[in-house]
Amino acid sequence: MVVASARANIALVKYWGKRAKALNLPAAGSLSLTLADLKTQTEVRLRSEGEDTLLLDGKLASHKATARVSQFLDLVRSISNSSARADVISENAFPTGAGLASSASAFAALAKAATTAYGLKLSDRELSVLARQGSGSAARSIFGGLVRMYAGQQADGQDAYAEPVLGAQIELSAAVAVVDKGEKLVGSTEGMEHTRLTSPYHQAWLHQVDKDLVTCTQALKSGDFDELALVVEGSCLAMHADAMAARPGVIYFCGATLWAMEQVRKLRKEGVPICFTVDAGPHLVAFTPPDYVQSVATRLQGHPDITRVITSEAGEGAKIELSSSP
Ligand code: DP6
């Protein structure tokens, strides 16, 4: 039995669109921060026969979720030449399926736990390539702190992996304003594919990502928070503009999201180094240095649809918590 943990990450420069669906290859790179408190813990136990099972937050998972995990385990089985089935027990320390990047921590933790359980010894880069095939953003959660994902060019996806960004002069924490809208309506996989196929802005979006990656890395390394805020908010809004321009348009924002954006911009005017981003859901994530994160959280609590604000420092990459013979 093996238990591994991984933490969700939130992108500063967004991933939105694939270059190939089968191997889940992103059309552009991205850059993220792994968060300590958005943690998934996953246990994998092998069995000689039967079917794979998935227990998610104490409940038997849906057929769809189990099939996605089973398909991922097939990859691990093919690398390890094993036919063993697995019982997977996964616990999230945050709401699943609500745009809080649960697939990132889920597939990073599963990649780590399953490869260990099946007796494989993969490098972090190999794990990143594998986790990507479960979910694009999961490739980034193999690593802690600031992480850069590469789109790569190879058809086999071996050059589409993530690695840590070193030498940043800005330390970031995050305040996640959780907006009470339940499960998201359009998942990121579906939303980005629909956008790729129908949005007239999609090529412009992809073109911009490459420039934003350069600017974001420079801003982090030179410690220029104003430049960082411009590129982070710009990447978020451009991604959402791309999605909104799809036919029919995909809208993830709701009233509380816009309200929270306004608070972040007011705080910045007041002198707080802060910027926002929003994933494929209504929640807003504010990035700010650790010293400011509590006061930012208090400010973001002031809307009736914001049920709670989760604060977190940067977190570590995927790791083994426990490994024992059956
Ligand atoms: C908006 O990694 O969830 O959070 O590869 O289809 O599983 P799949 O998509 P996923 O997409 C994340 C999209 C995003 C932006 C980001 O995290 O970069």
Coordinates of C-alpha atoms and ligand atoms in Angstrom, one line a residue:
M1 CA 0.0 0.0 0.0
V2 CA 1.3 3.4 -0.9
V3 CA 0.1 6.9 0.1
A4 CA 1.2 10.0 -1.7
S5 CA 0.2 13.6 -1.5
A6 CA 0.2 16.5 -3.9
R7 CA -1.0 20.0 -3.8
A8 CA -3.1 22.0 -6.3
N9 CA -1.5 24.8 -8.2
I10 CA -2.9 28.0 -9.6
A11 CA -1.6 29.4 -12.8
L12 CA -0.2 32.9 -13.1
V13 CA 0.1 32.4 -16.9
K14 CA -2.9 30.2 -17.9
Y15 CA -3.1 27.0 -19.9
W16 CA -6.2 27.0 -22.1
G17 CA -6.2 24.8 -25.3
K18 CA -4.5 21.6 -26.4
R19 CA -2.3 20.8 -29.4
A20 CA -3.3 17.1 -29.3
K21 CA -6.1 15.5 -27.3
A22 CA -5.0 11.9 -27.2
L23 CA -1.8 12.5 -25.1
N24 CA -3.3 15.6 -23.5
L25 CA -0.7 18.0 -25.0
P26 CA -1.0 21.7 -24.2
A27 CA -0.9 24.1 -27.2
A28 CA 1.2 26.6 -25.1
G29 CA 3.2 26.7 -21.9
S30 CA 2.0 27.9 -18.5
L31 CA 3.4 29.1 -15.2
S32 CA 1.9 28.3 -11.8
L33 CA 2.3 28.4 -8.0
T34 CA 1.8 25.2 -6.0
L35 CA -0.2 25.8 -2.8
A36 CA 0.5 24.1 0.5
D37 CA -3.1 24.0 1.8
L38 CA -4.9 22.7 -1.3
K39 CA -3.8 19.2 -0.7
T40 CA -4.9 15.8 -2.0
Q41 CA -3.8 12.6 -0.3
T42 CA -4.2 9.4 -2.4
E43 CA -3.8 5.7 -1.3
V44 CA -3.2 3.0 -3.9
R45 CA -3.5 -0.7 -3.0
L46 CA -3.0 -3.4 -5.7
R47 CA -5.1 -6.4 -6.2
S48 CA -4.5 -9.3 -8.6
E49 CA -8.0 -9.3 -10.1
G50 CA -11.3 -7.5 -10.4
E51 CA -11.9 -3.9 -11.4
D52 CA -10.2 -0.7 -10.4
T53 CA -12.2 1.2 -7.7
L54 CA -12.1 4.8 -6.6
L55 CA -13.3 6.2 -3.3
L56 CA -13.3 10.0 -3.5
D57 CA -13.7 12.0 -0.3
G58 CA -15.3 8.9 1.4
K59 CA -17.8 8.2 -1.4
L60 CA -17.7 5.7 -4.2
A61 CA -16.8 7.9 -7.3
S62 CA -19.0 8.2 -10.4
H63 CA -18.5 5.9 -13.3
K64 CA -16.9 8.7 -15.3
A65 CA -14.4 9.6 -12.6
T66 CA -13.5 6.0 -12.0
A67 CA -13.0 5.4 -15.8
R68 CA -10.7 8.4 -16.0
V69 CA -8.6 7.0 -13.1
S70 CA -8.7 3.5 -14.6
Q71 CA -7.5 4.9 -18.0
F72 CA -4.6 6.6 -16.2
L73 CA -3.7 3.4 -14.3
D74 CA -3.6 1.6 -17.7
L75 CA -0.7 3.9 -18.6
V76 CA 1.1 3.0 -15.4
R77 CA 0.3 -0.7 -16.0
S78 CA 1.7 -0.6 -19.5
I79 CA 5.0 1.0 -18.3
S80 CA 5.4 -1.5 -15.5
N81 CA 4.1 -4.5 -17.5
S82 CA 1.6 -5.3 -14.7
S83 CA -2.0 -6.4 -14.9
A84 CA -2.7 -5.7 -11.2
R85 CA -5.9 -3.7 -10.5
A86 CA -6.0 -1.0 -7.9
D87 CA -8.2 0.3 -5.1
V88 CA -7.7 4.1 -5.0
I89 CA -8.7 6.2 -2.0
S90 CA -8.4 9.9 -2.5
E91 CA -9.1 12.7 -0.1
N92 CA -9.2 16.4 -0.9
A93 CA -8.7 19.1 1.6
F94 CA -10.9 21.5 -0.5
P95 CA -14.1 21.4 -2.6
T96 CA -13.8 19.2 -5.7
G97 CA -15.0 20.0 -9.2
A98 CA -15.6 23.7 -8.4
G99 CA -12.7 25.1 -10.4
L100 CA -10.2 24.8 -7.6
A101 CA -7.8 22.7 -9.7
S102 CA -8.6 19.5 -7.9
S103 CA -7.6 17.5 -11.0
A104 CA -4.1 18.9 -10.7
S105 CA -3.4 17.6 -7.2
A106 CA -5.5 14.4 -7.9
F107 CA -3.5 13.2 -10.9
A108 CA -0.1 14.4 -9.4
A109 CA -0.8 12.4 -6.2
L110 CA -2.1 9.4 -8.2
A111 CA 0.9 9.5 -10.5
K112 CA 3.3 9.4 -7.5
A113 CA 1.3 6.8 -5.5
A114 CA 0.5 4.5 -8.4
T115 CA 4.0 4.4 -10.0
T116 CA 5.5 3.6 -6.6
A117 CA 2.8 0.9 -5.9
Y118 CA 3.6 -0.7 -9.3
G119 CA 7.3 -0.7 -8.5
L120 CA 8.4 2.0 -11.0
K121 CA 11.2 4.5 -10.2
L122 CA 10.5 7.6 -12.3
S123 CA 12.3 10.9 -12.3
D124 CA 10.3 14.0 -11.5
R125 CA 10.3 14.9 -15.2
E126 CA 9.0 11.5 -16.2
L127 CA 6.3 11.8 -13.5
S128 CA 5.4 15.2 -14.9
V129 CA 5.0 13.8 -18.4
L130 CA 2.8 11.0 -16.9
A131 CA 0.7 13.2 -14.7
R132 CA 0.0 15.5 -17.7
Q133 CA -1.8 12.6 -19.4
G134 CA -4.2 12.6 -16.5
S135 CA -4.7 16.4 -16.5
G136 CA -2.5 19.1 -18.1
S137 CA -2.2 21.1 -14.9
A138 CA -1.2 18.0 -12.9
A139 CA 2.2 18.0 -14.7
R140 CA 2.9 21.2 -12.7
S141 CA 1.8 19.8 -9.3
I142 CA 4.7 17.3 -9.3
F143 CA 6.8 20.3 -8.3
G144 CA 6.6 22.8 -5.5
G145 CA 6.6 26.6 -5.6
L146 CA 6.7 28.4 -8.9
V147 CA 6.6 26.0 -11.8
R148 CA 6.9 26.4 -15.6
M149 CA 5.2 24.0 -18.0
Y150 CA 6.5 23.5 -21.5
A151 CA 4.1 22.8 -24.4
G152 CA 6.9 20.9 -26.3
Q153 CA 6.8 20.0 -29.9
Q154 CA 7.2 16.2 -30.1
A155 CA 4.2 14.1 -31.1
D156 CA 5.0 11.6 -28.2
G157 CA 4.8 14.4 -25.6
Q158 CA 8.1 13.6 -24.0
D159 CA 9.0 17.3 -24.1
A160 CA 5.7 18.5 -22.6
Y161 CA 6.7 18.6 -18.9
A162 CA 7.0 21.0 -16.1
E163 CA 10.0 22.2 -14.0
P164 CA 10.6 24.6 -11.1
V165 CA 11.2 28.2 -11.7
L166 CA 14.3 29.2 -9.8
G167 CA 15.6 32.6 -8.7
A168 CA 12.3 34.5 -8.2
Q169 CA 12.7 37.6 -6.1
I170 CA 9.0 37.7 -5.2
E171 CA 7.5 35.4 -2.6
L172 CA 3.8 34.7 -3.1
S173 CA 1.0 33.4 -1.0
A174 CA -2.6 33.0 -2.2
A175 CA -6.1 33.9 -0.8
V176 CA -8.8 31.8 -2.6
A177 CA -12.2 33.4 -2.4
V178 CA -14.6 30.5 -2.6
V179 CA -17.8 31.5 -4.3
D180 CA -20.9 29.5 -3.4
K181 CA -22.0 28.3 -6.8
G182 CA -21.6 24.6 -6.3
E183 CA -20.2 22.3 -9.0
K184 CA -18.9 24.1 -12.1
L185 CA -21.1 23.8 -15.3
V186 CA -18.4 23.5 -17.9
G187 CA -15.3 21.6 -16.9
S188 CA -11.9 22.9 -18.1
T189 CA -11.2 20.0 -20.5
E190 CA -14.6 20.5 -22.2
G191 CA -14.4 24.3 -22.0
M192 CA -11.0 24.7 -23.5
E193 CA -11.8 22.3 -26.4
H194 CA -15.0 24.1 -27.2
T195 CA -13.0 27.4 -27.1
R196 CA -10.3 26.0 -29.4
L197 CA -13.0 24.9 -31.9
T198 CA -15.2 28.0 -31.9
S199 CA -13.6 31.1 -30.5
P200 CA -12.4 33.6 -33.1
Y201 CA -9.9 34.9 -30.4
H202 CA -8.1 31.5 -29.9
Q203 CA -5.1 32.1 -32.1
A204 CA -4.6 35.5 -30.6
W205 CA -4.8 34.0 -27.1
L206 CA -2.1 31.3 -27.9
H207 CA 0.2 33.9 -29.5
Q208 CA -0.1 36.0 -26.3
V209 CA 0.8 33.2 -23.9
D210 CA 4.4 32.9 -25.2
K211 CA 5.0 36.6 -24.6
D212 CA 3.3 36.5 -21.2
L213 CA 5.6 33.6 -20.1
V214 CA 8.7 35.7 -20.9
T215 CA 7.3 38.8 -19.1
C216 CA 6.1 36.9 -16.1
T217 CA 9.4 35.1 -15.6
Q218 CA 11.3 38.4 -15.9
A219 CA 9.0 40.1 -13.5
L220 CA 9.4 37.3 -10.9
K221 CA 13.2 37.3 -11.3
S222 CA 13.6 41.1 -11.2
G223 CA 11.0 41.5 -8.3
D224 CA 8.8 43.9 -10.3
F225 CA 5.4 43.4 -8.8
D226 CA 3.6 46.0 -11.0
E227 CA 4.8 44.1 -14.1
L228 CA 3.8 40.8 -12.5
A229 CA 0.2 42.1 -11.7
L230 CA -0.2 43.3 -15.3
V231 CA 0.8 40.0 -16.8
V232 CA -1.1 37.8 -14.3
E233 CA -4.4 39.7 -14.6
G234 CA -3.8 40.0 -18.3
S235 CA -3.4 36.3 -18.8
C236 CA -6.5 35.5 -16.7
L237 CA -8.7 38.0 -18.5
A238 CA -7.4 37.0 -22.0
M239 CA -8.1 33.4 -21.2
H240 CA -11.7 34.2 -20.1
A241 CA -12.2 36.6 -23.1
D242 CA -11.2 33.7 -25.4
A243 CA -13.7 31.4 -23.6
M244 CA -16.4 34.0 -23.6
A245 CA -15.9 34.5 -27.3
A246 CA -16.6 30.8 -28.0
R247 CA -20.0 30.0 -29.6
P248 CA -21.9 29.6 -27.3
G249 CA -19.8 31.6 -24.9
V250 CA -18.5 30.0 -21.7
I251 CA -18.8 32.4 -18.7
Y252 CA -17.2 31.3 -15.5
F253 CA -17.4 34.7 -13.7
C254 CA -20.4 35.5 -11.5
G255 CA -21.2 38.7 -9.6
A256 CA -19.0 37.8 -6.6
T257 CA -16.0 37.2 -8.9
L258 CA -16.3 40.7 -10.4
W259 CA -16.8 42.2 -6.9
A260 CA -13.6 40.4 -5.7
M261 CA -11.6 41.6 -8.8
E262 CA -12.6 45.2 -7.8
Q263 CA -11.4 44.7 -4.2
V264 CA -8.1 43.4 -5.4
R265 CA -7.6 46.5 -7.7
K266 CA -8.7 48.8 -4.8
L267 CA -6.2 47.1 -2.5
R268 CA -3.4 47.6 -5.1
K269 CA -4.3 51.3 -5.4
E270 CA -4.0 51.4 -1.6
G271 CA -0.4 50.1 -1.9
V272 CA -0.8 46.4 -1.4
P273 CA 1.2 44.2 -3.8
I274 CA -1.6 42.0 -5.1
C275 CA -3.1 40.6 -8.3
F276 CA -5.9 38.2 -9.2
T277 CA -6.6 35.2 -11.3
V278 CA -9.6 33.0 -11.9
D279 CA -9.7 29.4 -13.2
A280 CA -12.5 27.6 -14.9
G281 CA -15.0 28.4 -12.1
P282 CA -16.3 31.5 -10.2
H283 CA -13.6 31.5 -7.4
L284 CA -11.0 34.3 -7.4
V285 CA -7.5 33.7 -6.3
A286 CA -5.5 36.7 -5.1
F287 CA -1.7 36.4 -5.1
T288 CA 0.1 38.6 -2.6
P289 CA 3.3 38.2 -0.4
P290 CA 2.8 36.2 2.8
D291 CA 2.7 39.3 5.1
Y292 CA -0.4 40.6 3.4
V293 CA -2.4 37.4 2.9
Q294 CA -4.5 37.6 6.1
S295 CA -5.7 41.2 5.7
V296 CA -6.5 40.4 2.0
A297 CA -8.6 37.4 3.1
T298 CA -10.5 39.6 5.5
R299 CA -11.2 42.1 2.8
L300 CA -12.4 39.3 0.4
Q301 CA -14.8 38.0 3.0
G302 CA -17.1 40.9 2.5
H303 CA -19.5 39.5 -0.1
P304 CA -22.5 37.3 0.7
D305 CA -21.7 34.7 -2.0
I306 CA -18.1 34.3 -0.8
T307 CA -18.6 31.5 1.7
R308 CA -14.9 31.3 2.8
V309 CA -11.5 32.4 1.9
I310 CA -8.7 29.8 2.0
T311 CA -5.3 31.2 2.5
S312 CA -2.1 29.3 1.6
E313 CA 1.6 29.7 1.3
A314 CA 3.5 28.1 -1.5
G315 CA 3.6 24.4 -1.2
E316 CA 5.9 21.4 -2.0
G317 CA 5.7 19.0 -4.8
A318 CA 4.2 15.5 -4.9
K319 CA 5.7 13.1 -2.3
I320 CA 5.3 9.7 -0.8
E321 CA 3.7 9.8 2.7
L322 CA 3.7 6.1 3.4
S323 CA 4.8 3.0 1.6
S324 CA 4.4 -0.5 3.0
S325 CA 4.1 -4.0 1.7
P326 CA 0.5 -5.3 1.5
Ligands
DP6_1 C1 -8.2 27.3 -16.3 O1 -5.5 20.9 -16.4 O2 -7.9 21.0 -15.7 O3 -7.2 26.0 -14.6 O4 -5.7 19.0 -19.2 O5 -8.1 19.0 -19.7 O6 -7.3 18.2 -17.5 P1 -7.1 19.1 -18.6 O7 -7.3 20.6 -18.1 P2 -6.9 21.3 -16.7 O8 -7.0 22.8 -17.1 C2 -6.6 23.9 -16.3 C3 -7.1 25.1 -16.8 C4 -7.1 26.4 -15.9 C5 -5.8 27.1 -16.2 C6 -4.5 26.5 -15.6 O9 -4.5 25.9 -14.6 O10 -3.4 26.8 -16.3

